Amino acid sequence: MTFQALAATHNSALFMAGIVVLLLTATLIHTVLQKIHPQKNFDDLRLRTRSWWIMIAVLFAALLGGRTIAIVFFALLSYLALKEFMSIIPTRQVDRRAVFWAYLAIPFQYYWVADAWYAMFIVFIPVFMFLVIPTRLVLTGETQGFIKATATIHLGLMIAVFSISHLAYLIALRESTNPAGGNIGLVLYVLFLTQFNDVAQYVWGKTLGRHKISPRVSPNKTWEGFLGGVATTTTLGVVFAGFLTPMTALEGAMAGLLIGVGGFFGDLAMSAIKRDLRIKDTSALIPGHGGILDRIDSLVFSAPLFFHFIGYLYY
């Protein structure tokens, strides 16, 4: 998608402008709070807001740069996420060549995206790479830790590469099918709903949260927060369905429900991984937010669910 094509997609441009207004509002709120309460520390809010400015600027620049640049951007995101994942998971010395093959899967996976070769895109990692990795590991001759090594690399590929590549494939879908928002509209829709779902679940949980869902995995997550967040995301799914996507209101509600539930369990799954490793954040790459995996955890489930839902309906 070129810049001109996006400019013709009035709804996507308006939506992006709305996101900028939200960030300006957040910046203004931080400035006012700091002046009203100079004795209080608002560094966390400042860091989070500044990081959001950077993340949004990079995302919008990639989307506005055209189809190829957007796909390369998501490929780079997968690389950074896989690198971060492999840095927090203990591996054996003999696993290095298999890990190299996992990294090598990234350009291939995103080539299938750029070529819009759906048949290869959908089987390359969960079939071919899932066979290549244990094959390469078994050739080392080391059996101690074989199952753990195979499962670790497989999980890294699914989280960091396969799941995130579904966002890139939204760019490669037929643009004519979605005249309202274009392919960028589809990306904005799933990204916004997923991120807002995290915020809504946090707010509802803090406000009404009483009954914990899985205290050993994530003690702050409650049924009230989960249900309130999903209800909010479902409502937003309806509101923006016709604005950014070709979906009807009912289909938007179903998409919002999928994104809300999927995002919650993606976040919970990443929390379980961090609990297992006894770490708080996957890295300190994004000030105030943690690492790449901390920021995309909800998308690991919501992006593939939305992609196949919209694909089944319209593509």
PDB file of C-alpha atoms in Angstrom:
ATOM      1  CA  MET A   1       0.000   0.000   0.000  1.00  0.00           C
ATOM      2  CA  THR A   2       1.375   3.370  -0.958  1.00  0.00           C
ATOM      3  CA  PHE A   3       1.013   6.645   0.879  1.00  0.00           C
ATOM      4  CA  GLN A   4      -1.407   7.838  -1.806  1.00  0.00           C
ATOM      5  CA  ALA A   5      -3.604   4.776  -1.334  1.00  0.00           C
ATOM      6  CA  LEU A   6      -3.774   5.428   2.417  1.00  0.00           C
ATOM      7  CA  ALA A   7      -4.591   9.096   1.881  1.00  0.00           C
ATOM      8  CA  ALA A   8      -7.565   7.970  -0.235  1.00  0.00           C
ATOM      9  CA  THR A   9      -8.675   5.758   2.657  1.00  0.00           C
ATOM     10  CA  HIS A  10     -10.285   8.537   4.628  1.00  0.00           C
ATOM     11  CA  ASN A  11     -11.348   6.412   7.599  1.00  0.00           C
ATOM     12  CA  SER A  12      -7.878   4.982   8.257  1.00  0.00           C
ATOM     13  CA  ALA A  13      -6.337   8.449   8.111  1.00  0.00           C
ATOM     14  CA  LEU A  14      -8.950   9.808  10.530  1.00  0.00           C
ATOM     15  CA  PHE A  15      -8.392   6.906  12.895  1.00  0.00           C
ATOM     16  CA  MET A  16      -4.642   7.455  12.940  1.00  0.00           C
ATOM     17  CA  ALA A  17      -5.236  11.147  13.626  1.00  0.00           C
ATOM     18  CA  GLY A  18      -7.498  10.121  16.517  1.00  0.00           C
ATOM     19  CA  ILE A  19      -4.700   8.011  18.016  1.00  0.00           C
ATOM     20  CA  VAL A  20      -2.390  11.032  17.858  1.00  0.00           C
ATOM     21  CA  VAL A  21      -5.034  13.115  19.649  1.00  0.00           C
ATOM     22  CA  LEU A  22      -5.252  10.466  22.390  1.00  0.00           C
ATOM     23  CA  LEU A  23      -1.487  10.610  22.869  1.00  0.00           C
ATOM     24  CA  LEU A  24      -1.568  14.400  22.985  1.00  0.00           C
ATOM     25  CA  THR A  25      -4.274  14.178  25.647  1.00  0.00           C
ATOM     26  CA  ALA A  26      -2.195  11.720  27.686  1.00  0.00           C
ATOM     27  CA  THR A  27       0.815  14.035  27.422  1.00  0.00           C
ATOM     28  CA  LEU A  28      -1.288  16.994  28.530  1.00  0.00           C
ATOM     29  CA  ILE A  29      -2.682  15.047  31.490  1.00  0.00           C
ATOM     30  CA  HIS A  30       0.849  14.141  32.605  1.00  0.00           C
ATOM     31  CA  THR A  31       1.982  17.768  32.324  1.00  0.00           C
ATOM     32  CA  VAL A  32      -1.018  19.045  34.323  1.00  0.00           C
ATOM     33  CA  LEU A  33      -0.617  16.392  37.034  1.00  0.00           C
ATOM     34  CA  GLN A  34       3.064  17.198  37.387  1.00  0.00           C
ATOM     35  CA  LYS A  35       2.271  20.902  37.891  1.00  0.00           C
ATOM     36  CA  ILE A  36      -0.611  20.288  40.301  1.00  0.00           C
ATOM     37  CA  HIS A  37       1.310  17.731  42.372  1.00  0.00           C
ATOM     38  CA  PRO A  38       5.030  18.596  41.980  1.00  0.00           C
ATOM     39  CA  GLN A  39       5.864  16.539  45.057  1.00  0.00           C
ATOM     40  CA  LYS A  40       4.626  13.304  43.452  1.00  0.00           C
ATOM     41  CA  ASN A  41       6.626  11.118  41.106  1.00  0.00           C
ATOM     42  CA  PHE A  42       5.017  10.670  37.695  1.00  0.00           C
ATOM     43  CA  ASP A  43       8.100   9.220  36.014  1.00  0.00           C
ATOM     44  CA  ASP A  44       6.353   5.942  35.172  1.00  0.00           C
ATOM     45  CA  LEU A  45       3.521   7.768  33.388  1.00  0.00           C
ATOM     46  CA  ARG A  46       6.039   9.960  31.583  1.00  0.00           C
ATOM     47  CA  LEU A  47       8.091   6.971  30.432  1.00  0.00           C
ATOM     48  CA  ARG A  48       5.022   5.064  29.287  1.00  0.00           C
ATOM     49  CA  THR A  49       3.651   8.038  27.352  1.00  0.00           C
ATOM     50  CA  ARG A  50       6.995   8.756  25.701  1.00  0.00           C
ATOM     51  CA  SER A  51       7.366   5.107  24.718  1.00  0.00           C
ATOM     52  CA  TRP A  52       3.874   5.117  23.210  1.00  0.00           C
ATOM     53  CA  TRP A  53       4.824   8.163  21.120  1.00  0.00           C
ATOM     54  CA  ILE A  54       7.862   6.316  19.770  1.00  0.00           C
ATOM     55  CA  MET A  55       5.997   3.058  19.136  1.00  0.00           C
ATOM     56  CA  ILE A  56       3.099   4.786  17.382  1.00  0.00           C
ATOM     57  CA  ALA A  57       5.475   6.930  15.298  1.00  0.00           C
ATOM     58  CA  VAL A  58       7.424   3.867  14.134  1.00  0.00           C
ATOM     59  CA  LEU A  59       4.242   1.891  13.402  1.00  0.00           C
ATOM     60  CA  PHE A  60       2.590   4.696  11.454  1.00  0.00           C
ATOM     61  CA  ALA A  61       5.795   5.374   9.498  1.00  0.00           C
ATOM     62  CA  ALA A  62       5.978   1.705   8.523  1.00  0.00           C
ATOM     63  CA  LEU A  63       2.324   1.575   7.465  1.00  0.00           C
ATOM     64  CA  LEU A  64       2.585   4.826   5.523  1.00  0.00           C
ATOM     65  CA  GLY A  65       5.817   3.690   3.883  1.00  0.00           C
ATOM     66  CA  GLY A  66       4.040   1.173   1.702  1.00  0.00           C
ATOM     67  CA  ARG A  67       3.366  -2.561   1.554  1.00  0.00           C
ATOM     68  CA  THR A  68       6.998  -3.686   1.407  1.00  0.00           C
ATOM     69  CA  ILE A  69       8.183  -1.457   4.247  1.00  0.00           C
ATOM     70  CA  ALA A  70       5.238  -2.542   6.422  1.00  0.00           C
ATOM     71  CA  ILE A  71       6.030  -6.231   5.868  1.00  0.00           C
ATOM     72  CA  VAL A  72       9.740  -5.646   6.582  1.00  0.00           C
ATOM     73  CA  PHE A  73       8.733  -3.816   9.773  1.00  0.00           C
ATOM     74  CA  PHE A  74       6.747  -6.806  11.044  1.00  0.00           C
ATOM     75  CA  ALA A  75       9.606  -9.139  10.038  1.00  0.00           C
ATOM     76  CA  LEU A  76      11.983  -7.017  12.126  1.00  0.00           C
ATOM     77  CA  LEU A  77       9.500  -7.113  14.988  1.00  0.00           C
ATOM     78  CA  SER A  78       9.472 -10.919  14.772  1.00  0.00           C
ATOM     79  CA  TYR A  79      13.273 -10.994  14.792  1.00  0.00           C
ATOM     80  CA  LEU A  80      13.482  -8.799  17.898  1.00  0.00           C
ATOM     81  CA  ALA A  81      10.767 -10.814  19.629  1.00  0.00           C
ATOM     82  CA  LEU A  82      12.447 -14.150  18.847  1.00  0.00           C
ATOM     83  CA  LYS A  83      15.821 -12.767  19.946  1.00  0.00           C
ATOM     84  CA  GLU A  84      14.260 -11.608  23.209  1.00  0.00           C
ATOM     85  CA  PHE A  85      12.536 -14.968  23.717  1.00  0.00           C
ATOM     86  CA  MET A  86      15.736 -16.945  23.158  1.00  0.00           C
ATOM     87  CA  SER A  87      17.609 -14.610  25.536  1.00  0.00           C
ATOM     88  CA  ILE A  88      15.338 -15.413  28.486  1.00  0.00           C
ATOM     89  CA  ILE A  89      15.036 -19.176  27.875  1.00  0.00           C
ATOM     90  CA  PRO A  90      17.952 -21.363  28.976  1.00  0.00           C
ATOM     91  CA  THR A  91      19.375 -23.310  26.024  1.00  0.00           C
ATOM     92  CA  ARG A  92      22.124 -25.867  25.549  1.00  0.00           C
ATOM     93  CA  GLN A  93      25.335 -25.182  23.659  1.00  0.00           C
ATOM     94  CA  VAL A  94      24.355 -27.797  21.078  1.00  0.00           C
ATOM     95  CA  ASP A  95      21.056 -25.994  20.381  1.00  0.00           C
ATOM     96  CA  ARG A  96      22.721 -23.056  18.645  1.00  0.00           C
ATOM     97  CA  ARG A  97      22.479 -24.414  15.105  1.00  0.00           C
ATOM     98  CA  ALA A  98      18.807 -25.255  15.570  1.00  0.00           C
ATOM     99  CA  VAL A  99      18.238 -21.733  16.905  1.00  0.00           C
ATOM    100  CA  PHE A 100      19.967 -20.402  13.785  1.00  0.00           C
ATOM    101  CA  TRP A 101      17.430 -22.296  11.659  1.00  0.00           C
ATOM    102  CA  ALA A 102      14.659 -20.710  13.703  1.00  0.00           C
ATOM    103  CA  TYR A 103      16.004 -17.235  12.865  1.00  0.00           C
ATOM    104  CA  LEU A 104      16.367 -18.253   9.224  1.00  0.00           C
ATOM    105  CA  ALA A 105      12.656 -19.058   9.156  1.00  0.00           C
ATOM    106  CA  ILE A 106      11.800 -15.342   9.531  1.00  0.00           C
ATOM    107  CA  PRO A 107      12.748 -14.129   6.012  1.00  0.00           C
ATOM    108  CA  PHE A 108      11.096 -17.192   4.490  1.00  0.00           C
ATOM    109  CA  GLN A 109       7.865 -16.701   6.437  1.00  0.00           C
ATOM    110  CA  TYR A 110       7.658 -13.044   5.459  1.00  0.00           C
ATOM    111  CA  TYR A 111       8.499 -13.841   1.844  1.00  0.00           C
ATOM    112  CA  TRP A 112       5.373 -15.988   1.736  1.00  0.00           C
ATOM    113  CA  VAL A 113       3.506 -12.988   3.149  1.00  0.00           C
ATOM    114  CA  ALA A 114       4.929 -10.586   0.555  1.00  0.00           C
ATOM    115  CA  ASP A 115       4.094 -13.073  -2.198  1.00  0.00           C
ATOM    116  CA  ALA A 116       0.613 -13.611  -0.712  1.00  0.00           C
ATOM    117  CA  TRP A 117       1.254 -17.367  -0.893  1.00  0.00           C
ATOM    118  CA  TYR A 118      -1.264 -18.394   1.732  1.00  0.00           C
ATOM    119  CA  ALA A 119      -0.797 -22.165   1.385  1.00  0.00           C
ATOM    120  CA  MET A 120       2.907 -21.930   2.242  1.00  0.00           C
ATOM    121  CA  PHE A 121       2.394 -19.162   4.810  1.00  0.00           C
ATOM    122  CA  ILE A 122       0.004 -21.272   6.856  1.00  0.00           C
ATOM    123  CA  VAL A 123       2.077 -24.493   6.914  1.00  0.00           C
ATOM    124  CA  PHE A 124       5.698 -23.360   6.745  1.00  0.00           C
ATOM    125  CA  ILE A 125       6.257 -22.942  10.490  1.00  0.00           C
ATOM    126  CA  PRO A 126       3.721 -25.348  12.084  1.00  0.00           C
ATOM    127  CA  VAL A 127       4.640 -28.138   9.623  1.00  0.00           C
ATOM    128  CA  PHE A 128       8.001 -27.684   7.907  1.00  0.00           C
ATOM    129  CA  MET A 129       9.868 -25.841  10.670  1.00  0.00           C
ATOM    130  CA  PHE A 130       8.338 -28.071  13.308  1.00  0.00           C
ATOM    131  CA  LEU A 131       9.955 -30.991  11.455  1.00  0.00           C
ATOM    132  CA  VAL A 132      13.249 -29.236  10.698  1.00  0.00           C
ATOM    133  CA  ILE A 133      13.963 -28.200  14.301  1.00  0.00           C
ATOM    134  CA  PRO A 134      13.864 -31.671  15.942  1.00  0.00           C
ATOM    135  CA  THR A 135      15.687 -33.108  12.927  1.00  0.00           C
ATOM    136  CA  ARG A 136      18.528 -30.628  13.402  1.00  0.00           C
ATOM    137  CA  LEU A 137      18.583 -31.235  17.157  1.00  0.00           C
ATOM    138  CA  VAL A 138      18.703 -35.007  16.851  1.00  0.00           C
ATOM    139  CA  LEU A 139      21.696 -34.765  14.521  1.00  0.00           C
ATOM    140  CA  THR A 140      23.714 -33.301  17.403  1.00  0.00           C
ATOM    141  CA  GLY A 141      23.549 -36.671  19.104  1.00  0.00           C
ATOM    142  CA  GLU A 142      22.682 -35.075  22.463  1.00  0.00           C
ATOM    143  CA  THR A 143      19.554 -36.620  23.996  1.00  0.00           C
ATOM    144  CA  GLN A 144      19.664 -34.982  27.417  1.00  0.00           C
ATOM    145  CA  GLY A 145      17.232 -32.054  27.259  1.00  0.00           C
ATOM    146  CA  PHE A 146      16.068 -32.889  23.723  1.00  0.00           C
ATOM    147  CA  ILE A 147      12.333 -32.530  24.468  1.00  0.00           C
ATOM    148  CA  LYS A 148      12.771 -29.225  26.301  1.00  0.00           C
ATOM    149  CA  ALA A 149      14.975 -27.779  23.545  1.00  0.00           C
ATOM    150  CA  THR A 150      12.538 -28.775  20.806  1.00  0.00           C
ATOM    151  CA  ALA A 151       9.516 -27.409  22.673  1.00  0.00           C
ATOM    152  CA  THR A 152      11.342 -24.164  23.506  1.00  0.00           C
ATOM    153  CA  ILE A 153      12.308 -23.367  19.911  1.00  0.00           C
ATOM    154  CA  HIS A 154       8.868 -24.405  18.630  1.00  0.00           C
ATOM    155  CA  LEU A 155       7.178 -22.104  21.139  1.00  0.00           C
ATOM    156  CA  GLY A 156       9.484 -19.236  20.222  1.00  0.00           C
ATOM    157  CA  LEU A 157       8.642 -19.642  16.536  1.00  0.00           C
ATOM    158  CA  MET A 158       4.906 -19.720  17.224  1.00  0.00           C
ATOM    159  CA  ILE A 159       4.934 -16.683  19.519  1.00  0.00           C
ATOM    160  CA  ALA A 160       7.446 -14.429  17.813  1.00  0.00           C
ATOM    161  CA  VAL A 161       7.144 -15.364  14.146  1.00  0.00           C
ATOM    162  CA  PHE A 162       4.025 -17.282  13.170  1.00  0.00           C
ATOM    163  CA  SER A 163       1.536 -15.329  15.270  1.00  0.00           C
ATOM    164  CA  ILE A 164       2.941 -11.888  14.452  1.00  0.00           C
ATOM    165  CA  SER A 165       3.219 -12.664  10.736  1.00  0.00           C
ATOM    166  CA  HIS A 166      -0.597 -12.746  10.646  1.00  0.00           C
ATOM    167  CA  LEU A 167      -0.535  -8.976  11.173  1.00  0.00           C
ATOM    168  CA  ALA A 168       1.724  -8.594   8.141  1.00  0.00           C
ATOM    169  CA  TYR A 169      -0.509 -10.809   6.016  1.00  0.00           C
ATOM    170  CA  LEU A 170      -3.418  -8.422   6.624  1.00  0.00           C
ATOM    171  CA  ILE A 171      -1.387  -5.943   4.534  1.00  0.00           C
ATOM    172  CA  ALA A 172      -1.184  -8.488   1.698  1.00  0.00           C
ATOM    173  CA  LEU A 173      -4.942  -9.159   1.487  1.00  0.00           C
ATOM    174  CA  ARG A 174      -7.050  -7.769  -1.363  1.00  0.00           C
ATOM    175  CA  GLU A 175      -7.438  -4.073  -0.653  1.00  0.00           C
ATOM    176  CA  SER A 176     -10.572  -3.766  -2.801  1.00  0.00           C
ATOM    177  CA  THR A 177     -12.485  -5.953  -0.354  1.00  0.00           C
ATOM    178  CA  ASN A 178     -12.248  -3.259   2.322  1.00  0.00           C
ATOM    179  CA  PRO A 179     -12.868   0.144   0.688  1.00  0.00           C
ATOM    180  CA  ALA A 180     -13.723   1.744   4.044  1.00  0.00           C
ATOM    181  CA  GLY A 181     -10.381   1.296   5.765  1.00  0.00           C
ATOM    182  CA  GLY A 182      -8.110  -0.476   3.314  1.00  0.00           C
ATOM    183  CA  ASN A 183      -5.666  -3.108   4.515  1.00  0.00           C
ATOM    184  CA  ILE A 184      -4.178  -0.649   6.984  1.00  0.00           C
ATOM    185  CA  GLY A 185      -7.632  -0.396   8.526  1.00  0.00           C
ATOM    186  CA  LEU A 186      -7.550  -4.115   9.324  1.00  0.00           C
ATOM    187  CA  VAL A 187      -4.180  -3.758  11.057  1.00  0.00           C
ATOM    188  CA  LEU A 188      -5.308  -0.699  13.001  1.00  0.00           C
ATOM    189  CA  TYR A 189      -8.510  -2.468  14.032  1.00  0.00           C
ATOM    190  CA  VAL A 190      -6.857  -5.515  15.589  1.00  0.00           C
ATOM    191  CA  LEU A 191      -3.980  -3.512  17.116  1.00  0.00           C
ATOM    192  CA  PHE A 192      -6.245  -0.897  18.687  1.00  0.00           C
ATOM    193  CA  LEU A 193      -8.778  -3.379  20.052  1.00  0.00           C
ATOM    194  CA  THR A 194      -6.060  -5.634  21.459  1.00  0.00           C
ATOM    195  CA  GLN A 195      -4.231  -2.810  23.215  1.00  0.00           C
ATOM    196  CA  PHE A 196      -7.423  -1.160  24.433  1.00  0.00           C
ATOM    197  CA  ASN A 197      -8.583  -4.542  25.728  1.00  0.00           C
ATOM    198  CA  ASP A 198      -5.503  -4.628  27.988  1.00  0.00           C
ATOM    199  CA  VAL A 199      -6.299  -1.144  29.306  1.00  0.00           C
ATOM    200  CA  ALA A 200     -10.012  -1.887  29.791  1.00  0.00           C
ATOM    201  CA  GLN A 201      -9.333  -5.114  31.671  1.00  0.00           C
ATOM    202  CA  TYR A 202      -6.866  -3.291  33.919  1.00  0.00           C
ATOM    203  CA  VAL A 203      -9.344  -0.465  34.660  1.00  0.00           C
ATOM    204  CA  TRP A 204     -12.292  -2.783  35.281  1.00  0.00           C
ATOM    205  CA  GLY A 205     -10.116  -5.027  37.428  1.00  0.00           C
ATOM    206  CA  LYS A 206      -8.862  -2.138  39.547  1.00  0.00           C
ATOM    207  CA  THR A 207     -12.378  -0.729  39.900  1.00  0.00           C
ATOM    208  CA  LEU A 208     -14.493  -3.826  40.492  1.00  0.00           C
ATOM    209  CA  GLY A 209     -12.053  -6.725  40.722  1.00  0.00           C
ATOM    210  CA  ARG A 210     -12.819  -9.172  43.518  1.00  0.00           C
ATOM    211  CA  HIS A 211     -12.592 -12.718  42.186  1.00  0.00           C
ATOM    212  CA  LYS A 212      -9.190 -13.815  40.906  1.00  0.00           C
ATOM    213  CA  ILE A 213      -8.977 -16.020  37.817  1.00  0.00           C
ATOM    214  CA  SER A 214      -5.524 -17.553  38.181  1.00  0.00           C
ATOM    215  CA  PRO A 215      -3.748 -16.075  41.216  1.00  0.00           C
ATOM    216  CA  ARG A 216      -0.678 -18.268  40.847  1.00  0.00           C
ATOM    217  CA  VAL A 217      -0.101 -17.074  37.277  1.00  0.00           C
ATOM    218  CA  SER A 218      -1.303 -13.459  37.422  1.00  0.00           C
ATOM    219  CA  PRO A 219      -2.692 -12.388  40.814  1.00  0.00           C
ATOM    220  CA  ASN A 220      -4.031  -9.062  39.485  1.00  0.00           C
ATOM    221  CA  LYS A 221      -6.330 -10.592  36.881  1.00  0.00           C
ATOM    222  CA  THR A 222      -9.934 -10.949  38.013  1.00  0.00           C
ATOM    223  CA  TRP A 223     -13.193 -12.177  36.513  1.00  0.00           C
ATOM    224  CA  GLU A 224     -14.626  -8.681  36.798  1.00  0.00           C
ATOM    225  CA  GLY A 225     -11.687  -7.215  34.894  1.00  0.00           C
ATOM    226  CA  PHE A 226     -11.840  -9.948  32.274  1.00  0.00           C
ATOM    227  CA  LEU A 227     -15.595  -9.666  31.670  1.00  0.00           C
ATOM    228  CA  GLY A 228     -15.571  -5.859  31.773  1.00  0.00           C
ATOM    229  CA  GLY A 229     -12.639  -5.726  29.339  1.00  0.00           C
ATOM    230  CA  VAL A 230     -14.206  -8.204  26.923  1.00  0.00           C
ATOM    231  CA  ALA A 231     -17.520  -6.316  27.038  1.00  0.00           C
ATOM    232  CA  THR A 232     -15.710  -3.035  26.309  1.00  0.00           C
ATOM    233  CA  THR A 233     -13.693  -4.574  23.459  1.00  0.00           C
ATOM    234  CA  THR A 234     -16.804  -6.188  21.988  1.00  0.00           C
ATOM    235  CA  THR A 235     -18.550  -2.808  22.022  1.00  0.00           C
ATOM    236  CA  LEU A 236     -15.583  -1.118  20.329  1.00  0.00           C
ATOM    237  CA  GLY A 237     -15.520  -3.959  17.821  1.00  0.00           C
ATOM    238  CA  VAL A 238     -19.040  -2.946  16.790  1.00  0.00           C
ATOM    239  CA  VAL A 239     -18.247   0.794  16.775  1.00  0.00           C
ATOM    240  CA  PHE A 240     -15.254   0.502  14.448  1.00  0.00           C
ATOM    241  CA  ALA A 241     -16.381  -2.492  12.368  1.00  0.00           C
ATOM    242  CA  GLY A 242     -17.879  -0.502   9.503  1.00  0.00           C
ATOM    243  CA  PHE A 243     -15.348   2.304   9.871  1.00  0.00           C
ATOM    244  CA  LEU A 244     -12.138   0.284   9.450  1.00  0.00           C
ATOM    245  CA  THR A 245     -13.294  -3.091   8.115  1.00  0.00           C
ATOM    246  CA  PRO A 246     -15.916  -4.573   5.765  1.00  0.00           C
ATOM    247  CA  MET A 247     -17.675  -6.248   8.709  1.00  0.00           C
ATOM    248  CA  THR A 248     -21.256  -5.723   9.823  1.00  0.00           C
ATOM    249  CA  ALA A 249     -22.122  -4.735  13.402  1.00  0.00           C
ATOM    250  CA  LEU A 250     -22.809  -8.368  14.365  1.00  0.00           C
ATOM    251  CA  GLU A 251     -19.540  -9.522  12.825  1.00  0.00           C
ATOM    252  CA  GLY A 252     -17.749  -6.669  14.590  1.00  0.00           C
ATOM    253  CA  ALA A 253     -19.183  -7.863  17.907  1.00  0.00           C
ATOM    254  CA  MET A 254     -17.918 -11.378  17.218  1.00  0.00           C
ATOM    255  CA  ALA A 255     -14.494 -10.027  16.225  1.00  0.00           C
ATOM    256  CA  GLY A 256     -14.346  -7.879  19.373  1.00  0.00           C
ATOM    257  CA  LEU A 257     -15.249 -10.909  21.476  1.00  0.00           C
ATOM    258  CA  LEU A 258     -12.518 -13.012  19.844  1.00  0.00           C
ATOM    259  CA  ILE A 259      -9.930 -10.270  20.287  1.00  0.00           C
ATOM    260  CA  GLY A 260     -10.939  -9.631  23.904  1.00  0.00           C
ATOM    261  CA  VAL A 261     -10.844 -13.269  24.963  1.00  0.00           C
ATOM    262  CA  GLY A 262      -7.809 -14.118  22.828  1.00  0.00           C
ATOM    263  CA  GLY A 263      -5.876 -11.084  24.043  1.00  0.00           C
ATOM    264  CA  PHE A 264      -6.564 -11.983  27.666  1.00  0.00           C
ATOM    265  CA  PHE A 265      -5.284 -15.544  27.338  1.00  0.00           C
ATOM    266  CA  GLY A 266      -2.290 -14.447  25.270  1.00  0.00           C
ATOM    267  CA  ASP A 267      -1.333 -12.115  28.103  1.00  0.00           C
ATOM    268  CA  LEU A 268      -1.966 -14.852  30.671  1.00  0.00           C
ATOM    269  CA  ALA A 269       0.166 -17.349  28.739  1.00  0.00           C
ATOM    270  CA  MET A 270       3.085 -14.912  28.653  1.00  0.00           C
ATOM    271  CA  SER A 271       2.629 -14.306  32.388  1.00  0.00           C
ATOM    272  CA  ALA A 272       2.922 -18.067  32.928  1.00  0.00           C
ATOM    273  CA  ILE A 273       6.178 -18.123  30.951  1.00  0.00           C
ATOM    274  CA  LYS A 274       7.610 -15.276  33.035  1.00  0.00           C
ATOM    275  CA  ARG A 275       6.466 -16.929  36.275  1.00  0.00           C
ATOM    276  CA  ASP A 276       8.184 -20.118  35.195  1.00  0.00           C
ATOM    277  CA  LEU A 277      11.389 -18.178  34.524  1.00  0.00           C
ATOM    278  CA  ARG A 278      10.959 -16.013  37.667  1.00  0.00           C
ATOM    279  CA  ILE A 279      11.276 -12.732  35.782  1.00  0.00           C
ATOM    280  CA  LYS A 280       9.071  -9.627  35.796  1.00  0.00           C
ATOM    281  CA  ASP A 281       9.719  -8.347  32.266  1.00  0.00           C
ATOM    282  CA  THR A 282      11.199 -10.024  29.209  1.00  0.00           C
ATOM    283  CA  SER A 283      13.650  -7.114  28.807  1.00  0.00           C
ATOM    284  CA  ALA A 284      14.010  -3.377  29.448  1.00  0.00           C
ATOM    285  CA  LEU A 285      13.980  -2.391  25.761  1.00  0.00           C
ATOM    286  CA  ILE A 286      10.825  -0.244  25.999  1.00  0.00           C
ATOM    287  CA  PRO A 287      10.977   2.149  28.991  1.00  0.00           C
ATOM    288  CA  GLY A 288       7.900   1.795  31.168  1.00  0.00           C
ATOM    289  CA  HIS A 289       6.630  -1.231  29.237  1.00  0.00           C
ATOM    290  CA  GLY A 290       9.311  -3.897  29.553  1.00  0.00           C
ATOM    291  CA  GLY A 291      10.299  -5.800  26.442  1.00  0.00           C
ATOM    292  CA  ILE A 292       8.907  -6.550  22.992  1.00  0.00           C
ATOM    293  CA  LEU A 293       7.203  -9.708  24.264  1.00  0.00           C
ATOM    294  CA  ASP A 294       5.614  -7.782  27.129  1.00  0.00           C
ATOM    295  CA  ARG A 295       4.048  -5.446  24.567  1.00  0.00           C
ATOM    296  CA  ILE A 296       2.894  -8.047  21.996  1.00  0.00           C
ATOM    297  CA  ASP A 297       1.822 -10.823  24.373  1.00  0.00           C
ATOM    298  CA  SER A 298      -1.909 -10.248  23.795  1.00  0.00           C
ATOM    299  CA  LEU A 299      -1.414 -10.126  20.012  1.00  0.00           C
ATOM    300  CA  VAL A 300       0.046 -13.636  20.038  1.00  0.00           C
ATOM    301  CA  PHE A 301      -3.507 -14.986  20.349  1.00  0.00           C
ATOM    302  CA  SER A 302      -5.662 -12.122  19.048  1.00  0.00           C
ATOM    303  CA  ALA A 303      -3.859 -11.522  15.720  1.00  0.00           C
ATOM    304  CA  PRO A 304      -4.239 -15.078  14.323  1.00  0.00           C
ATOM    305  CA  LEU A 305      -7.827 -15.316  15.613  1.00  0.00           C
ATOM    306  CA  PHE A 306      -8.836 -12.063  13.930  1.00  0.00           C
ATOM    307  CA  PHE A 307      -6.945 -12.895  10.723  1.00  0.00           C
ATOM    308  CA  HIS A 308      -8.725 -16.210  10.223  1.00  0.00           C
ATOM    309  CA  PHE A 309     -12.076 -14.764  11.266  1.00  0.00           C
ATOM    310  CA  ILE A 310     -11.937 -11.906   8.757  1.00  0.00           C
ATOM    311  CA  GLY A 311     -10.416 -14.230   6.177  1.00  0.00           C
ATOM    312  CA  TYR A 312     -13.241 -16.718   6.523  1.00  0.00           C
ATOM    313  CA  LEU A 313     -15.855 -13.975   6.160  1.00  0.00           C
ATOM    314  CA  TYR A 314     -14.397 -11.890   3.310  1.00  0.00           C
ATOM    315  CA  TYR A 315     -11.204 -13.289   1.806  1.00  0.00           C
TER     316      TYR A 315
END
